[in-house]
Amino acid sequence: GQNIDQPTEMTATEGAIVQINCTYQTSGFNGLFWYQQHAGEAPTFLSYNVLDGLEEKGRFSSFLSRSKGYSYLLLKELQMKDSASYLCAVKDSNYQLIWGAGTKLIIKP
Amino acid sequence: GAVVSQHPSRVICKSGTSVKIECRSLDFQATTMFWYRQFPKQSLMLMATSNEGSKATYEQGVEKDKFLINHASLTLSTLTVTSAHPEDSSFYICSAPGAGVTEAFFGQGTRLTVV
């Protein structure tokens, strides 16, 4: 079966750095996505990786290792508004998005 | 990026009634639309895939007679929750897939509360 694992919840301090990990097992791979979702709102796109390596976009970076079935989202200079759930999703061989359960990130002052 | 508009954003209905949720692609044509349901503190769960001009494809365990999906045009897909029960209370989100490896485009979501 297809499976995406990420931690349920993480806590970090304002101004610090946090890394959210995601491991996946899917039938085929056509890219890995990270989305941010605030409670009661739809997910918003953060990043996309299809080749191995690090993609940097401002305070957010995303890393992918296809051989290990592993990705992480790195958030720097954390702000209180970064408190949200972060969803990892993989497009499989049918280009269908398979979603992880999401990681709830709690930022403390 | 592409815009998907979902309406209503919130709805409260009585048990036994039906509720229709609309999802429109505003600046592009969506031949396919995904409908998700999300319970509190859980991830998105795909309910069904609507296809313009043909029947929707439902995921295992989703009652097709209860969750009616219509994709009558290239810009509109609707989800009707029939004979709603309190356990149907959830956050429903539609999404249009990006072509190939591009991102998915989400509607704003609908918070359904059945009382």
PDB file of C-alpha atoms in Angstrom:
ATOM      1  CA  GLY A   1       0.000   0.000   0.000  1.00  0.00           C
ATOM      2  CA  GLN A   2       0.893   3.640  -0.158  1.00  0.00           C
ATOM      3  CA  ASN A   3       2.021   5.357   2.980  1.00  0.00           C
ATOM      4  CA  ILE A   4       3.310   8.736   4.048  1.00  0.00           C
ATOM      5  CA  ASP A   5       4.599   9.277   7.581  1.00  0.00           C
ATOM      6  CA  GLN A   6       5.280  12.512   9.392  1.00  0.00           C
ATOM      7  CA  PRO A   7       5.297  13.428  13.085  1.00  0.00           C
ATOM      8  CA  THR A   8       1.937  14.300  14.561  1.00  0.00           C
ATOM      9  CA  GLU A   9       3.037  17.371  16.453  1.00  0.00           C
ATOM     10  CA  MET A  10       6.148  19.469  17.026  1.00  0.00           C
ATOM     11  CA  THR A  11       6.897  22.448  19.236  1.00  0.00           C
ATOM     12  CA  ALA A  12       9.482  25.138  18.572  1.00  0.00           C
ATOM     13  CA  THR A  13      10.430  28.580  19.828  1.00  0.00           C
ATOM     14  CA  GLU A  14       9.897  31.847  18.016  1.00  0.00           C
ATOM     15  CA  GLY A  15      13.040  32.829  16.110  1.00  0.00           C
ATOM     16  CA  ALA A  16      14.412  29.289  16.068  1.00  0.00           C
ATOM     17  CA  ILE A  17      14.689  26.671  13.296  1.00  0.00           C
ATOM     18  CA  VAL A  18      12.560  23.539  12.973  1.00  0.00           C
ATOM     19  CA  GLN A  19      12.785  20.569  10.632  1.00  0.00           C
ATOM     20  CA  ILE A  20       9.690  18.521   9.807  1.00  0.00           C
ATOM     21  CA  ASN A  21      10.429  15.091   8.347  1.00  0.00           C
ATOM     22  CA  CYS A  22       8.397  13.054   5.922  1.00  0.00           C
ATOM     23  CA  THR A  23       8.986   9.496   4.722  1.00  0.00           C
ATOM     24  CA  TYR A  24       7.000   7.929   1.941  1.00  0.00           C
ATOM     25  CA  GLN A  25       6.289   4.652   0.192  1.00  0.00           C
ATOM     26  CA  THR A  26       4.237   5.109  -2.940  1.00  0.00           C
ATOM     27  CA  SER A  27       3.604   3.373  -6.226  1.00  0.00           C
ATOM     28  CA  GLY A  28       5.642   5.637  -8.427  1.00  0.00           C
ATOM     29  CA  PHE A  29       6.882   9.130  -7.761  1.00  0.00           C
ATOM     30  CA  ASN A  30       6.095  12.317  -9.608  1.00  0.00           C
ATOM     31  CA  GLY A  31       7.073  14.884  -7.064  1.00  0.00           C
ATOM     32  CA  LEU A  32       6.714  15.716  -3.400  1.00  0.00           C
ATOM     33  CA  PHE A  33       4.805  18.710  -2.126  1.00  0.00           C
ATOM     34  CA  TRP A  34       4.645  20.569   1.146  1.00  0.00           C
ATOM     35  CA  TYR A  35       1.529  22.504   2.072  1.00  0.00           C
ATOM     36  CA  GLN A  36       0.716  24.716   5.030  1.00  0.00           C
ATOM     37  CA  GLN A  37      -2.753  24.567   6.513  1.00  0.00           C
ATOM     38  CA  HIS A  38      -4.156  26.833   9.193  1.00  0.00           C
ATOM     39  CA  ALA A  39      -7.107  25.527  11.155  1.00  0.00           C
ATOM     40  CA  GLY A  40     -10.360  25.846   9.241  1.00  0.00           C
ATOM     41  CA  GLU A  41      -8.657  26.890   6.025  1.00  0.00           C
ATOM     42  CA  ALA A  42      -7.629  25.139   2.835  1.00  0.00           C
ATOM     43  CA  PRO A  43      -3.992  24.107   2.372  1.00  0.00           C
ATOM     44  CA  THR A  44      -1.640  26.551   0.703  1.00  0.00           C
ATOM     45  CA  PHE A  45       1.284  25.459  -1.444  1.00  0.00           C
ATOM     46  CA  LEU A  46       4.762  25.855   0.018  1.00  0.00           C
ATOM     47  CA  SER A  47       7.221  23.841  -2.021  1.00  0.00           C
ATOM     48  CA  TYR A  48       7.776  21.153  -4.604  1.00  0.00           C
ATOM     49  CA  ASN A  49      10.681  18.716  -5.054  1.00  0.00           C
ATOM     50  CA  VAL A  50      11.085  16.221  -7.850  1.00  0.00           C
ATOM     51  CA  LEU A  51      14.882  15.919  -7.968  1.00  0.00           C
ATOM     52  CA  ASP A  52      17.174  15.129  -5.062  1.00  0.00           C
ATOM     53  CA  GLY A  53      18.498  18.058  -3.153  1.00  0.00           C
ATOM     54  CA  LEU A  54      17.496  21.211  -1.391  1.00  0.00           C
ATOM     55  CA  GLU A  55      15.041  23.802  -2.668  1.00  0.00           C
ATOM     56  CA  GLU A  56      15.203  27.119  -0.842  1.00  0.00           C
ATOM     57  CA  LYS A  57      12.443  29.687  -0.827  1.00  0.00           C
ATOM     58  CA  GLY A  58      12.912  32.469   1.671  1.00  0.00           C
ATOM     59  CA  ARG A  59      12.586  31.208   5.234  1.00  0.00           C
ATOM     60  CA  PHE A  60      11.380  27.821   4.008  1.00  0.00           C
ATOM     61  CA  SER A  61      13.509  25.088   2.442  1.00  0.00           C
ATOM     62  CA  SER A  62      12.586  21.585   1.367  1.00  0.00           C
ATOM     63  CA  PHE A  63      14.888  18.633   0.847  1.00  0.00           C
ATOM     64  CA  LEU A  64      14.333  15.388  -1.038  1.00  0.00           C
ATOM     65  CA  SER A  65      16.141  12.057  -1.202  1.00  0.00           C
ATOM     66  CA  ARG A  66      14.319   9.752  -3.600  1.00  0.00           C
ATOM     67  CA  SER A  67      16.533   6.756  -2.840  1.00  0.00           C
ATOM     68  CA  LYS A  68      15.607   7.019   0.837  1.00  0.00           C
ATOM     69  CA  GLY A  69      11.978   7.983   0.309  1.00  0.00           C
ATOM     70  CA  TYR A  70      12.597  10.961   2.543  1.00  0.00           C
ATOM     71  CA  SER A  71      11.950  14.659   2.615  1.00  0.00           C
ATOM     72  CA  TYR A  72      12.086  17.438   5.146  1.00  0.00           C
ATOM     73  CA  LEU A  73      10.733  20.936   5.413  1.00  0.00           C
ATOM     74  CA  LEU A  74      13.018  23.401   7.160  1.00  0.00           C
ATOM     75  CA  LEU A  75      11.568  26.560   8.631  1.00  0.00           C
ATOM     76  CA  LYS A  76      13.974  29.279   9.758  1.00  0.00           C
ATOM     77  CA  GLU A  77      13.457  32.379  11.877  1.00  0.00           C
ATOM     78  CA  LEU A  78      10.174  31.033  13.125  1.00  0.00           C
ATOM     79  CA  GLN A  79       7.310  33.470  13.574  1.00  0.00           C
ATOM     80  CA  MET A  80       4.130  33.000  15.562  1.00  0.00           C
ATOM     81  CA  LYS A  81       2.138  32.996  12.317  1.00  0.00           C
ATOM     82  CA  ASP A  82       3.995  29.821  11.310  1.00  0.00           C
ATOM     83  CA  SER A  83       1.878  27.911  13.823  1.00  0.00           C
ATOM     84  CA  ALA A  84      -0.094  25.620  11.528  1.00  0.00           C
ATOM     85  CA  SER A  85      -0.243  22.099  10.212  1.00  0.00           C
ATOM     86  CA  TYR A  86       2.261  21.124   7.544  1.00  0.00           C
ATOM     87  CA  LEU A  87       1.193  18.478   5.070  1.00  0.00           C
ATOM     88  CA  CYS A  88       3.516  16.316   3.027  1.00  0.00           C
ATOM     89  CA  ALA A  89       2.041  14.918  -0.198  1.00  0.00           C
ATOM     90  CA  VAL A  90       3.435  12.768  -2.998  1.00  0.00           C
ATOM     91  CA  LYS A  91       2.142  12.439  -6.544  1.00  0.00           C
ATOM     92  CA  ASP A  92       2.148   8.788  -7.469  1.00  0.00           C
ATOM     93  CA  SER A  93       2.492   7.122 -10.859  1.00  0.00           C
ATOM     94  CA  ASN A  94      -1.091   8.151 -11.696  1.00  0.00           C
ATOM     95  CA  TYR A  95      -0.326  11.748 -10.725  1.00  0.00           C
ATOM     96  CA  GLN A  96      -2.706  11.408  -7.809  1.00  0.00           C
ATOM     97  CA  LEU A  97      -1.735  13.203  -4.601  1.00  0.00           C
ATOM     98  CA  ILE A  98      -1.230  10.935  -1.606  1.00  0.00           C
ATOM     99  CA  TRP A  99      -1.404  12.914   1.618  1.00  0.00           C
ATOM    100  CA  GLY A 100       0.365  12.528   4.921  1.00  0.00           C
ATOM    101  CA  ALA A 101      -1.613  13.106   8.108  1.00  0.00           C
ATOM    102  CA  GLY A 102       0.076  16.438   8.695  1.00  0.00           C
ATOM    103  CA  THR A 103       2.351  17.790  11.411  1.00  0.00           C
ATOM    104  CA  LYS A 104       0.915  20.334  13.793  1.00  0.00           C
ATOM    105  CA  LEU A 105       3.596  22.892  14.555  1.00  0.00           C
ATOM    106  CA  ILE A 106       3.225  24.890  17.757  1.00  0.00           C
ATOM    107  CA  ILE A 107       5.359  28.026  18.100  1.00  0.00           C
ATOM    108  CA  LYS A 108       6.032  29.331  21.580  1.00  0.00           C
ATOM    109  CA  PRO A 109       7.256  32.859  22.372  1.00  0.00           C
TER     110      PRO A 109
ATOM    111  CA  GLY B   1      -1.807  30.698 -10.086  1.00  0.00           C
ATOM    112  CA  ALA B   2      -5.118  29.109 -10.915  1.00  0.00           C
ATOM    113  CA  VAL B   3      -8.097  30.017  -8.722  1.00  0.00           C
ATOM    114  CA  VAL B   4     -10.715  27.646  -7.385  1.00  0.00           C
ATOM    115  CA  SER B   5     -13.719  29.161  -5.644  1.00  0.00           C
ATOM    116  CA  GLN B   6     -15.754  27.085  -3.199  1.00  0.00           C
ATOM    117  CA  HIS B   7     -19.111  28.083  -1.765  1.00  0.00           C
ATOM    118  CA  PRO B   8     -20.457  28.239   0.891  1.00  0.00           C
ATOM    119  CA  SER B   9     -17.600  28.596   3.351  1.00  0.00           C
ATOM    120  CA  ARG B  10     -19.813  27.661   6.284  1.00  0.00           C
ATOM    121  CA  VAL B  11     -23.201  25.994   6.503  1.00  0.00           C
ATOM    122  CA  ILE B  12     -25.340  24.725   9.343  1.00  0.00           C
ATOM    123  CA  CYS B  13     -28.190  22.411   8.500  1.00  0.00           C
ATOM    124  CA  LYS B  14     -30.687  20.203  10.274  1.00  0.00           C
ATOM    125  CA  SER B  15     -30.439  16.438  10.300  1.00  0.00           C
ATOM    126  CA  GLY B  16     -32.172  14.880   7.347  1.00  0.00           C
ATOM    127  CA  THR B  17     -31.774  17.831   5.013  1.00  0.00           C
ATOM    128  CA  SER B  18     -29.464  18.111   2.021  1.00  0.00           C
ATOM    129  CA  VAL B  19     -26.637  20.542   1.455  1.00  0.00           C
ATOM    130  CA  LYS B  20     -25.000  21.465  -1.839  1.00  0.00           C
ATOM    131  CA  ILE B  21     -21.405  22.640  -2.038  1.00  0.00           C
ATOM    132  CA  GLU B  22     -20.147  24.272  -5.225  1.00  0.00           C
ATOM    133  CA  CYS B  23     -16.640  24.397  -6.536  1.00  0.00           C
ATOM    134  CA  ARG B  24     -15.772  26.600  -9.505  1.00  0.00           C
ATOM    135  CA  SER B  25     -12.560  26.992 -11.446  1.00  0.00           C
ATOM    136  CA  LEU B  26     -12.439  30.707 -12.209  1.00  0.00           C
ATOM    137  CA  ASP B  27      -9.682  31.121 -14.743  1.00  0.00           C
ATOM    138  CA  PHE B  28      -9.163  27.681 -16.185  1.00  0.00           C
ATOM    139  CA  GLN B  29     -11.095  24.603 -17.210  1.00  0.00           C
ATOM    140  CA  ALA B  30     -11.060  21.691 -14.804  1.00  0.00           C
ATOM    141  CA  THR B  31     -12.013  18.372 -16.332  1.00  0.00           C
ATOM    142  CA  THR B  32     -11.293  16.732 -13.007  1.00  0.00           C
ATOM    143  CA  MET B  33     -12.043  17.847  -9.463  1.00  0.00           C
ATOM    144  CA  PHE B  34     -11.132  16.090  -6.241  1.00  0.00           C
ATOM    145  CA  TRP B  35     -13.403  16.218  -3.205  1.00  0.00           C
ATOM    146  CA  TYR B  36     -11.844  15.784   0.207  1.00  0.00           C
ATOM    147  CA  ARG B  37     -13.186  15.537   3.709  1.00  0.00           C
ATOM    148  CA  GLN B  38     -11.144  16.488   6.724  1.00  0.00           C
ATOM    149  CA  PHE B  39     -12.088  15.737  10.317  1.00  0.00           C
ATOM    150  CA  PRO B  40     -10.464  17.721  13.139  1.00  0.00           C
ATOM    151  CA  LYS B  41      -6.773  16.993  13.601  1.00  0.00           C
ATOM    152  CA  GLN B  42      -6.777  14.567  10.684  1.00  0.00           C
ATOM    153  CA  SER B  43      -5.439  14.773   7.166  1.00  0.00           C
ATOM    154  CA  LEU B  44      -7.301  15.221   3.933  1.00  0.00           C
ATOM    155  CA  MET B  45      -9.211  12.118   2.949  1.00  0.00           C
ATOM    156  CA  LEU B  46     -10.132  11.774  -0.696  1.00  0.00           C
ATOM    157  CA  MET B  47     -13.834  11.058  -1.073  1.00  0.00           C
ATOM    158  CA  ALA B  48     -14.282  11.069  -4.799  1.00  0.00           C
ATOM    159  CA  THR B  49     -13.019  12.329  -8.108  1.00  0.00           C
ATOM    160  CA  SER B  50     -15.483  14.129 -10.328  1.00  0.00           C
ATOM    161  CA  ASN B  51     -15.033  14.031 -14.071  1.00  0.00           C
ATOM    162  CA  GLU B  52     -16.711  16.428 -16.443  1.00  0.00           C
ATOM    163  CA  GLY B  53     -19.285  14.658 -18.541  1.00  0.00           C
ATOM    164  CA  SER B  54     -19.047  11.301 -16.793  1.00  0.00           C
ATOM    165  CA  LYS B  55     -19.758   9.634 -13.485  1.00  0.00           C
ATOM    166  CA  ALA B  56     -17.673  10.392 -10.458  1.00  0.00           C
ATOM    167  CA  THR B  57     -15.248   7.854  -9.071  1.00  0.00           C
ATOM    168  CA  TYR B  58     -15.776   7.204  -5.383  1.00  0.00           C
ATOM    169  CA  GLU B  59     -13.190   5.981  -2.897  1.00  0.00           C
ATOM    170  CA  GLN B  60     -13.833   2.808  -0.992  1.00  0.00           C
ATOM    171  CA  GLY B  61     -16.231   3.311   1.874  1.00  0.00           C
ATOM    172  CA  VAL B  62     -17.794   6.502   0.520  1.00  0.00           C
ATOM    173  CA  GLU B  63     -21.514   6.157  -0.128  1.00  0.00           C
ATOM    174  CA  LYS B  64     -22.236   7.401  -3.620  1.00  0.00           C
ATOM    175  CA  ASP B  65     -25.962   7.726  -2.926  1.00  0.00           C
ATOM    176  CA  LYS B  66     -25.273   9.941   0.051  1.00  0.00           C
ATOM    177  CA  PHE B  67     -22.584  12.126  -1.457  1.00  0.00           C
ATOM    178  CA  LEU B  68     -23.844  13.090  -4.877  1.00  0.00           C
ATOM    179  CA  ILE B  69     -21.292  14.586  -7.192  1.00  0.00           C
ATOM    180  CA  ASN B  70     -22.076  16.386 -10.400  1.00  0.00           C
ATOM    181  CA  HIS B  71     -19.551  17.852 -12.815  1.00  0.00           C
ATOM    182  CA  ALA B  72     -21.849  19.424 -15.360  1.00  0.00           C
ATOM    183  CA  SER B  73     -19.390  21.824 -16.950  1.00  0.00           C
ATOM    184  CA  LEU B  74     -15.682  22.414 -17.260  1.00  0.00           C
ATOM    185  CA  THR B  75     -15.818  25.072 -14.547  1.00  0.00           C
ATOM    186  CA  LEU B  76     -18.287  23.695 -12.001  1.00  0.00           C
ATOM    187  CA  SER B  77     -18.382  20.634  -9.792  1.00  0.00           C
ATOM    188  CA  THR B  78     -20.899  20.168  -6.987  1.00  0.00           C
ATOM    189  CA  LEU B  79     -21.070  17.906  -3.964  1.00  0.00           C
ATOM    190  CA  THR B  80     -24.473  17.332  -2.378  1.00  0.00           C
ATOM    191  CA  VAL B  81     -24.622  15.765   1.053  1.00  0.00           C
ATOM    192  CA  THR B  82     -28.029  14.120   1.198  1.00  0.00           C
ATOM    193  CA  SER B  83     -29.980  13.267   4.342  1.00  0.00           C
ATOM    194  CA  ALA B  84     -27.249  14.803   6.435  1.00  0.00           C
ATOM    195  CA  HIS B  85     -26.437  13.393   9.873  1.00  0.00           C
ATOM    196  CA  PRO B  86     -24.372  14.945  12.655  1.00  0.00           C
ATOM    197  CA  GLU B  87     -21.518  12.569  11.840  1.00  0.00           C
ATOM    198  CA  ASP B  88     -21.310  14.211   8.407  1.00  0.00           C
ATOM    199  CA  SER B  89     -20.153  17.385  10.118  1.00  0.00           C
ATOM    200  CA  SER B  90     -16.702  18.029   8.725  1.00  0.00           C
ATOM    201  CA  PHE B  91     -14.552  20.290   6.579  1.00  0.00           C
ATOM    202  CA  TYR B  92     -15.066  19.602   2.881  1.00  0.00           C
ATOM    203  CA  ILE B  93     -12.492  20.829   0.357  1.00  0.00           C
ATOM    204  CA  CYS B  94     -12.395  20.635  -3.398  1.00  0.00           C
ATOM    205  CA  SER B  95      -9.230  20.643  -5.415  1.00  0.00           C
ATOM    206  CA  ALA B  96      -8.390  20.887  -9.088  1.00  0.00           C
ATOM    207  CA  PRO B  97      -5.244  19.011 -10.038  1.00  0.00           C
ATOM    208  CA  GLY B  98      -2.402  20.838 -11.619  1.00  0.00           C
ATOM    209  CA  ALA B  99      -1.297  19.416 -14.938  1.00  0.00           C
ATOM    210  CA  GLY B 100       1.310  16.696 -14.616  1.00  0.00           C
ATOM    211  CA  VAL B 101       3.650  17.478 -11.764  1.00  0.00           C
ATOM    212  CA  THR B 102       2.321  20.890 -10.820  1.00  0.00           C
ATOM    213  CA  GLU B 103       0.592  21.674  -7.555  1.00  0.00           C
ATOM    214  CA  ALA B 104      -3.058  21.161  -6.766  1.00  0.00           C
ATOM    215  CA  PHE B 105      -5.350  24.188  -6.493  1.00  0.00           C
ATOM    216  CA  PHE B 106      -7.714  24.208  -3.559  1.00  0.00           C
ATOM    217  CA  GLY B 107     -11.036  25.821  -2.890  1.00  0.00           C
ATOM    218  CA  GLN B 108     -11.456  27.684   0.375  1.00  0.00           C
ATOM    219  CA  GLY B 109     -13.220  24.775   2.034  1.00  0.00           C
ATOM    220  CA  THR B 110     -16.707  24.390   3.501  1.00  0.00           C
ATOM    221  CA  ARG B 111     -17.316  23.860   7.193  1.00  0.00           C
ATOM    222  CA  LEU B 112     -20.493  21.759   7.454  1.00  0.00           C
ATOM    223  CA  THR B 113     -22.246  21.437  10.787  1.00  0.00           C
ATOM    224  CA  VAL B 114     -25.279  19.184  11.019  1.00  0.00           C
ATOM    225  CA  VAL B 115     -27.462  19.751  14.065  1.00  0.00           C
TER     226      VAL B 115
END
